[in-house]
Short mmCIF file of C-alpha atoms and ligand atoms in Angstrom, two decimals:
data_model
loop_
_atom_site.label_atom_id
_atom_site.label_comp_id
_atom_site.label_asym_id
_atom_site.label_seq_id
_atom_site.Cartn_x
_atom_site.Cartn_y
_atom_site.Cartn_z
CA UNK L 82 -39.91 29.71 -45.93
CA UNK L 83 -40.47 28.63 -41.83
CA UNK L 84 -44.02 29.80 -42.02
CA UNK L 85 -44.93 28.58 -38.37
CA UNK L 86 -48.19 30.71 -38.48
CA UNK L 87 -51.47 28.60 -36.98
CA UNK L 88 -48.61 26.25 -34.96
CA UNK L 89 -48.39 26.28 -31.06
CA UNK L 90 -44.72 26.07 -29.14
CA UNK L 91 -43.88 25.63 -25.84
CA UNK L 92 -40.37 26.81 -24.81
CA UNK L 93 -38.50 26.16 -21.14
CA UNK L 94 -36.48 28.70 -19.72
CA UNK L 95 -37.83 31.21 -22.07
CA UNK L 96 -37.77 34.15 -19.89
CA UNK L 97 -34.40 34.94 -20.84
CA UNK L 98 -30.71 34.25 -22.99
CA UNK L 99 -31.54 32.10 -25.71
CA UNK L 100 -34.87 30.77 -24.59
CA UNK L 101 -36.03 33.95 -24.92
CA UNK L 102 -34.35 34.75 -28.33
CA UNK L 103 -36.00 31.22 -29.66
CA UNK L 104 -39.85 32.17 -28.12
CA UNK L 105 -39.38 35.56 -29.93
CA UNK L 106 -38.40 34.42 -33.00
CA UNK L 107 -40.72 31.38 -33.35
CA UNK L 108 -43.37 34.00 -33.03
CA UNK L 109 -41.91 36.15 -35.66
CA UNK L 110 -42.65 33.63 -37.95
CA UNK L 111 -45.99 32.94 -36.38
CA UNK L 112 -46.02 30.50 -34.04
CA UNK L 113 -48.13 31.11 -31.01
CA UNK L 114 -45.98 30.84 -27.34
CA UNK L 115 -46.24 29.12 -24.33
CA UNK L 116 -43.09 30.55 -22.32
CA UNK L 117 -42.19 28.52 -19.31
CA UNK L 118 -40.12 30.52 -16.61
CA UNK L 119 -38.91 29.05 -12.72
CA UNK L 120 -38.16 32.05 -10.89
CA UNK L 121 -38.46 35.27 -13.09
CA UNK L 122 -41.85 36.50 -14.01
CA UNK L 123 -41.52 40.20 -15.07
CA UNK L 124 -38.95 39.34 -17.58
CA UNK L 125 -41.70 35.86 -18.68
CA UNK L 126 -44.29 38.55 -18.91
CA UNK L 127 -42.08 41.00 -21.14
CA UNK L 128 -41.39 38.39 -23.62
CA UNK L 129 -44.44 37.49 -23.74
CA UNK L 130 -46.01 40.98 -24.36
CA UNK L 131 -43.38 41.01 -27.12
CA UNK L 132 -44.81 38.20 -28.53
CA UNK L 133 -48.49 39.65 -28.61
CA UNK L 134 -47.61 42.96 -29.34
CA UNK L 135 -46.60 41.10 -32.67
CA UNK L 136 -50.47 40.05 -32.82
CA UNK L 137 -49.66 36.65 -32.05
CA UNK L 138 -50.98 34.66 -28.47
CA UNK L 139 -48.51 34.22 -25.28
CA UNK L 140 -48.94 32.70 -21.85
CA UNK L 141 -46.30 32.45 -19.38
CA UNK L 142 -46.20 29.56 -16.69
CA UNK L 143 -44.25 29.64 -13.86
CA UNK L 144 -42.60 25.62 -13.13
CA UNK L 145 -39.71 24.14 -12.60
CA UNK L 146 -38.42 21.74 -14.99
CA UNK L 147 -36.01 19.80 -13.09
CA UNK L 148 -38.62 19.18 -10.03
CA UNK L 149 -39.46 15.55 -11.71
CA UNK L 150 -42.56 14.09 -13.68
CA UNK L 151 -45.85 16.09 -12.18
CA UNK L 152 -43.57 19.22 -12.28
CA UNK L 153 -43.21 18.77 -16.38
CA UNK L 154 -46.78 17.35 -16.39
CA UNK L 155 -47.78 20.27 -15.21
CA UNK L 156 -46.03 22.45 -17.48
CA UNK L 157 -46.97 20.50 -20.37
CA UNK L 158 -50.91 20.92 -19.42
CA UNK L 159 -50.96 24.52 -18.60
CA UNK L 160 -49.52 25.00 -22.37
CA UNK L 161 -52.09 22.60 -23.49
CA UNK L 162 -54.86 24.53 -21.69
CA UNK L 163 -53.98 27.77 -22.31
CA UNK L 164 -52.83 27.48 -26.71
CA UNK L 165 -55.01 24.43 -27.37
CA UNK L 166 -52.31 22.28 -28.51
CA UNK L 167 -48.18 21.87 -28.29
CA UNK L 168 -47.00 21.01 -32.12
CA UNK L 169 -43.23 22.41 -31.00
CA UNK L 170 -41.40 21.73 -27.69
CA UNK L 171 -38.29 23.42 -27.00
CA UNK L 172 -36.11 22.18 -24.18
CA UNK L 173 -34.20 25.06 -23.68
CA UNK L 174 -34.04 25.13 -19.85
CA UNK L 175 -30.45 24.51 -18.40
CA UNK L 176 -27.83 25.28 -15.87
CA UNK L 177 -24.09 25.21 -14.97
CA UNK L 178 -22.31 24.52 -11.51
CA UNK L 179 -19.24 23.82 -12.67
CA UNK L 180 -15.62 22.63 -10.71
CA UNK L 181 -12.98 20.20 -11.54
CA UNK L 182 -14.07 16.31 -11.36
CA UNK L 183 -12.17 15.91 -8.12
CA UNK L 184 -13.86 19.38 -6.66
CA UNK L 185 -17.23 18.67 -7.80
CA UNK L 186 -19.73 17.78 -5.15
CA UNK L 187 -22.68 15.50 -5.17
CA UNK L 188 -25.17 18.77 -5.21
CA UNK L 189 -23.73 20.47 -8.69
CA UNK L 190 -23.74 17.53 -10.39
CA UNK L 191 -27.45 16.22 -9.30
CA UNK L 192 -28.12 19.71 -9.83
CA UNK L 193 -26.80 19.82 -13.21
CA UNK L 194 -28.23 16.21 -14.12
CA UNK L 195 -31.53 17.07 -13.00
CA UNK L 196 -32.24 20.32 -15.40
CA UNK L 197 -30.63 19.64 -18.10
CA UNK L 198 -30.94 16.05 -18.75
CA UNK L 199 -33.93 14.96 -16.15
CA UNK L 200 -36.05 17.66 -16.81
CA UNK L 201 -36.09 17.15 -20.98
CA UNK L 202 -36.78 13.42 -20.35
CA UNK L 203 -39.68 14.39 -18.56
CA UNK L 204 -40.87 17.23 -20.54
CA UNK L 205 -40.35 14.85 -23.40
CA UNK L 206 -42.53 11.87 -21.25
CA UNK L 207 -45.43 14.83 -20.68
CA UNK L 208 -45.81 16.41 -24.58
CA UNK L 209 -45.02 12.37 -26.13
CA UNK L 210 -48.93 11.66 -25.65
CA UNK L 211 -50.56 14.74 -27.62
CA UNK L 212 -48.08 14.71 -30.13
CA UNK L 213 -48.96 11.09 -30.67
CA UNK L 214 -52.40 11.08 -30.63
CA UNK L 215 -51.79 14.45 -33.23
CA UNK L 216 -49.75 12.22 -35.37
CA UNK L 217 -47.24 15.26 -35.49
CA UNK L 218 -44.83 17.64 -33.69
CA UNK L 219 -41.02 18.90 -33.18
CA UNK L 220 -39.06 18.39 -29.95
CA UNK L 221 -35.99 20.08 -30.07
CA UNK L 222 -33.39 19.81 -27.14
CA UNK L 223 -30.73 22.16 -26.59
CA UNK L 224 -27.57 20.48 -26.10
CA UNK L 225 -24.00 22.10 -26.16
CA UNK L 226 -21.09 21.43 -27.82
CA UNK L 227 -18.97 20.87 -24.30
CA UNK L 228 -21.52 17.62 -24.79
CA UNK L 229 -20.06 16.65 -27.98
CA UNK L 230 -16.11 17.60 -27.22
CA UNK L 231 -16.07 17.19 -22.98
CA UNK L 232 -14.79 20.99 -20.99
CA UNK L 233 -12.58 20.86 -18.02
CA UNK L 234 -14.61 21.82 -15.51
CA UNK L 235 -17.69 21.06 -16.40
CA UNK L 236 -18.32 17.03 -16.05
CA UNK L 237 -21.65 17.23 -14.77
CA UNK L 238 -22.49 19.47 -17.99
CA UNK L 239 -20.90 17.73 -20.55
CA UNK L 240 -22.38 14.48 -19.46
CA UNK L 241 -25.63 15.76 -19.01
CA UNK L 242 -25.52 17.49 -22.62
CA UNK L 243 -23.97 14.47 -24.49
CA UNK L 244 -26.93 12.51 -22.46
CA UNK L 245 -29.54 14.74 -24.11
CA UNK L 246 -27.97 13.82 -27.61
CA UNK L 247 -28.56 10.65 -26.86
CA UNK L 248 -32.06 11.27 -25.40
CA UNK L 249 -33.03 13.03 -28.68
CA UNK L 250 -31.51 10.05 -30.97
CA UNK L 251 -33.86 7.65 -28.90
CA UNK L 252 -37.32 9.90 -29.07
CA UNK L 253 -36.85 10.39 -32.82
CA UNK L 254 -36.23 6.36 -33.18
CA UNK L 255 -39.58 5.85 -31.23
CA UNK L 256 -41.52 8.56 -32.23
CA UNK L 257 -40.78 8.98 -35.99
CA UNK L 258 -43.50 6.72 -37.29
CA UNK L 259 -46.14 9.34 -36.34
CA UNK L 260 -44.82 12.10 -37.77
CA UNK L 261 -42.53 13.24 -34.79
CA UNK L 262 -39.39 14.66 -35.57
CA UNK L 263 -36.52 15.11 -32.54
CA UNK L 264 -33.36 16.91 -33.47
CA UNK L 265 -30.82 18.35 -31.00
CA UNK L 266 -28.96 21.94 -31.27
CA UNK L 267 -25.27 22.15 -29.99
CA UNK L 268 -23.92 25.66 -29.94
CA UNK L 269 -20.75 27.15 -28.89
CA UNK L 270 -20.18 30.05 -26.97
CA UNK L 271 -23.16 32.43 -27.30
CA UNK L 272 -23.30 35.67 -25.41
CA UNK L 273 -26.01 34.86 -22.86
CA UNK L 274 -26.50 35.76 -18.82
CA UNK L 275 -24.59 32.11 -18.48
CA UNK L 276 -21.41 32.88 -20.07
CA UNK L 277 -21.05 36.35 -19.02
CA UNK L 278 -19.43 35.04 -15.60
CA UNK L 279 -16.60 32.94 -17.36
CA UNK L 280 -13.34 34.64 -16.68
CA UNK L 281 -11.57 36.43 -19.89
CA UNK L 282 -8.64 33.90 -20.20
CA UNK L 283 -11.92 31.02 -20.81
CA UNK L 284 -13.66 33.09 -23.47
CA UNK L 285 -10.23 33.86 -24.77
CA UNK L 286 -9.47 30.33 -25.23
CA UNK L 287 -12.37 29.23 -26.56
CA UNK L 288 -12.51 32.09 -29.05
CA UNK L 289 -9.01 30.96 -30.08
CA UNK L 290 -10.11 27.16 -30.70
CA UNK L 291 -13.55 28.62 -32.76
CA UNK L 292 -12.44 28.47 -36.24
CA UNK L 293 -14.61 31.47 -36.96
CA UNK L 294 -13.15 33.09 -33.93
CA UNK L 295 -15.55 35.35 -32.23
CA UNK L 296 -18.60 34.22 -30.24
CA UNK L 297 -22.04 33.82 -31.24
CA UNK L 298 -25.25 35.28 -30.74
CA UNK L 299 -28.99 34.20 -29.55
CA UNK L 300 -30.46 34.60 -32.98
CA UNK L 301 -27.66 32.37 -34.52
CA UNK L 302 -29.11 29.82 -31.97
CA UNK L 303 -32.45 31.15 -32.55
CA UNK L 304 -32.64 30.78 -36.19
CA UNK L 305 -31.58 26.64 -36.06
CA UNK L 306 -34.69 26.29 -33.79
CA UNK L 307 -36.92 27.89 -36.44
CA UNK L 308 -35.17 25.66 -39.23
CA UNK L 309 -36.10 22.23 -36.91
CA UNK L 310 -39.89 23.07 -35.77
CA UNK L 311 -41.01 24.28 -39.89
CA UNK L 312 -42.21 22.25 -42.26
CA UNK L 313 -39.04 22.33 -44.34
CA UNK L 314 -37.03 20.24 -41.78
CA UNK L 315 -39.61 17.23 -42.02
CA UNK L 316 -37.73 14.86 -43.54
CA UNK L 317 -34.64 15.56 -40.55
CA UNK L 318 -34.96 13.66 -37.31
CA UNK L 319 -32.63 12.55 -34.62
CA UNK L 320 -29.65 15.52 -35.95
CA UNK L 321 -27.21 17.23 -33.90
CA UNK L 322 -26.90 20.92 -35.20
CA UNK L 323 -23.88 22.64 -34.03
CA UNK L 324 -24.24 26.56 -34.05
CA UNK L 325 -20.93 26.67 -32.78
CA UNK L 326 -18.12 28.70 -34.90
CA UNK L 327 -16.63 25.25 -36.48
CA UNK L 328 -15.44 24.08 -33.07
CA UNK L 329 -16.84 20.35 -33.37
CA UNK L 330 -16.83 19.20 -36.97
CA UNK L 331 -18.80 16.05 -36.58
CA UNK L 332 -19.13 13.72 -39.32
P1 NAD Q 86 -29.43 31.49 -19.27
O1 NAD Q 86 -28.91 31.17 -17.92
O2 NAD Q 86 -29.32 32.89 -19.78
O3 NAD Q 86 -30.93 31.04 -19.42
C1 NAD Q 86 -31.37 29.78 -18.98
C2 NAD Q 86 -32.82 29.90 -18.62
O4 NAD Q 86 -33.27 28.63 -18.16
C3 NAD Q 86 -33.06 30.92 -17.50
O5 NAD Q 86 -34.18 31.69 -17.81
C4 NAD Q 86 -33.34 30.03 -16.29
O6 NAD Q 86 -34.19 30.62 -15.34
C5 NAD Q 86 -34.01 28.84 -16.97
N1 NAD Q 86 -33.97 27.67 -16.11
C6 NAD Q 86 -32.90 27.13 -15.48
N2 NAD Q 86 -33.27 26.09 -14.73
C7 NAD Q 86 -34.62 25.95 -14.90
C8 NAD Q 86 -35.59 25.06 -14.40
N3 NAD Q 86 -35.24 24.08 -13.56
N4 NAD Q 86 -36.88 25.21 -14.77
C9 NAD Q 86 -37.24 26.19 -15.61
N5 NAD Q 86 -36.36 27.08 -16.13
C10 NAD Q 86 -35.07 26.97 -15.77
O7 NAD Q 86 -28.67 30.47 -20.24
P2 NAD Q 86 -28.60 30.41 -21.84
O8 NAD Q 86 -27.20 30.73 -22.22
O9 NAD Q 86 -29.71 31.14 -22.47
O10 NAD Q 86 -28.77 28.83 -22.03
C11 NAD Q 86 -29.95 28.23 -22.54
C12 NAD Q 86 -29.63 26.81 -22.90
O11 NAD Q 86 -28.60 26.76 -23.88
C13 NAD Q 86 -29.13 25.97 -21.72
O12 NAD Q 86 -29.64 24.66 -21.81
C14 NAD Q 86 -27.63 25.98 -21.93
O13 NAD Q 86 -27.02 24.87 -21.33
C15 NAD Q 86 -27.55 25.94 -23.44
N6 NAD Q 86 -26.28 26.40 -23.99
C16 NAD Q 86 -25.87 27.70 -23.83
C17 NAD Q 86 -24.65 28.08 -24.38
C18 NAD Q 86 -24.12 29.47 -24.26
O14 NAD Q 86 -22.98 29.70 -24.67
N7 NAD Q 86 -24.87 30.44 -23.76
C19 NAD Q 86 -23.87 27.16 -25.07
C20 NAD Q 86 -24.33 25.86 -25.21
C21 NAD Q 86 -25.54 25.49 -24.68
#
């Protein structure tokens, strides 16, 4: 089951939190990595000695995703050049600045709109042409479930997150005849680098709204993004996985 061995991923923000849980464990199951960090290189490097260490091929590159179209261009053909091919992209990368709507200032949420929603449309843009012309490949975005349900405090977040839902509904309508699937995670609160900042009486109340009550962790994230880039999730495109607890129960 998820036998990724012989495929190629490419994975923003890998360097750490879940990025780096999802790079590690689609090379667990085979995949080789392309792990795309911005600022941190010893900790791009570690993963991706991780990954080879596990006899399996890893190259780091150093870009930011929310710097526009030759930025992501870039990205997408230093993966290219250095695996051979992209059949996974994981747009993991993403950010918070967040204040109340009448706080919030026109840097956090350009800031906010640029990496998380901006920077998968162009990522998407750069890895659309060798996934076409390969007649496969899996794009999975990492949304949230503050995109699904809205946060206080975080309006530049939640729209940019219930934007990306709507980016990956689009890219699997236009990309499904050629064998291109696009699906969309949403998880909860998972114990990451991000979350560790939010004050106790936050976690506490989102814990309390969670029906299974505690918070999650990378490889529960980790595992959906194995699940959307194998073989066994062909026939699903243009889905909106929460990993969340039970806090949204879409229909
Ligand atoms: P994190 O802060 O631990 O890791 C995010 C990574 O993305 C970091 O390595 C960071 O350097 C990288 N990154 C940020 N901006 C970048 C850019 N412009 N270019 C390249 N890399 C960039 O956060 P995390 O908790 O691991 O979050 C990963 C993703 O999951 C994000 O998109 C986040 O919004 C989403 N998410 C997280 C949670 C959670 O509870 N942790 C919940 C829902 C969604």
């Amino acid at each position: 089951m998820f036998d990724l061995t012989g495929k190629t991923a490419l994975v923003t923000g890998g360097s750490r939190g879940l990025g780096r849980a999802i790079a590690l464990a689609l090379a667990g199951q085979g995949a080789d990595v392309a792990v795309n960090y911005r600022g941190n290189a010893e900790a791009a490097d570690e993963v991706a000695q991780q990954i080879t260490s596990g006899g399996r091929r890893a190259v780091t590159i150093q870009g930011d995703t929310s710097a526009g179209r030759e930025a992501c261009e870039a990205i997408v053909k230093e993966a290219l050049d250095g695996l051979g091919s992209v059949d996974i992209l994981v747009n993991n990368a993403g950010i918070t600045r967040d204040n109340l709507l009448m706080r919030m200032d026109g840097e956090e949420w350009d800031a906010v709109i640029s990496t998380n929603l901006s920077g998968p449309f162009w990522m998407t843009r750069a890895i659309a042409r060798p996934m076409l012309k390969a007649r496969s490949g899996r794009i999975i975005n990492m949304s949230s479930a503050a995109g699904r349900m809205g946060n206080a405090g975080q309006a530049n977040y939640a729209a940019a997150k219930a934007g990306l839902i709507g980016l990956t509904k689009t890219t699997a309508r236009e990309l499904a005849s050629r064998g291109i699937t696009c699906n969309a995670i949403a998880p909860g609160l998972i114990e990451t680098d991000l979350t560790a900042d939010l004050p106790e009486a936050a976690t506490e109340a989102l814990k309390a709204l969670t029906p299974l009550g505690y918070v999650g962790s990378v490889e529960d994230v980790a595992a959906a993004a194995v699940y959307f880039a194998s073989d066994e999730a062909r026939y699903v495109t243009g889905q909106v996985l929460g990993v969340d607890g039970g806090i949204v129960m879409g229909s």
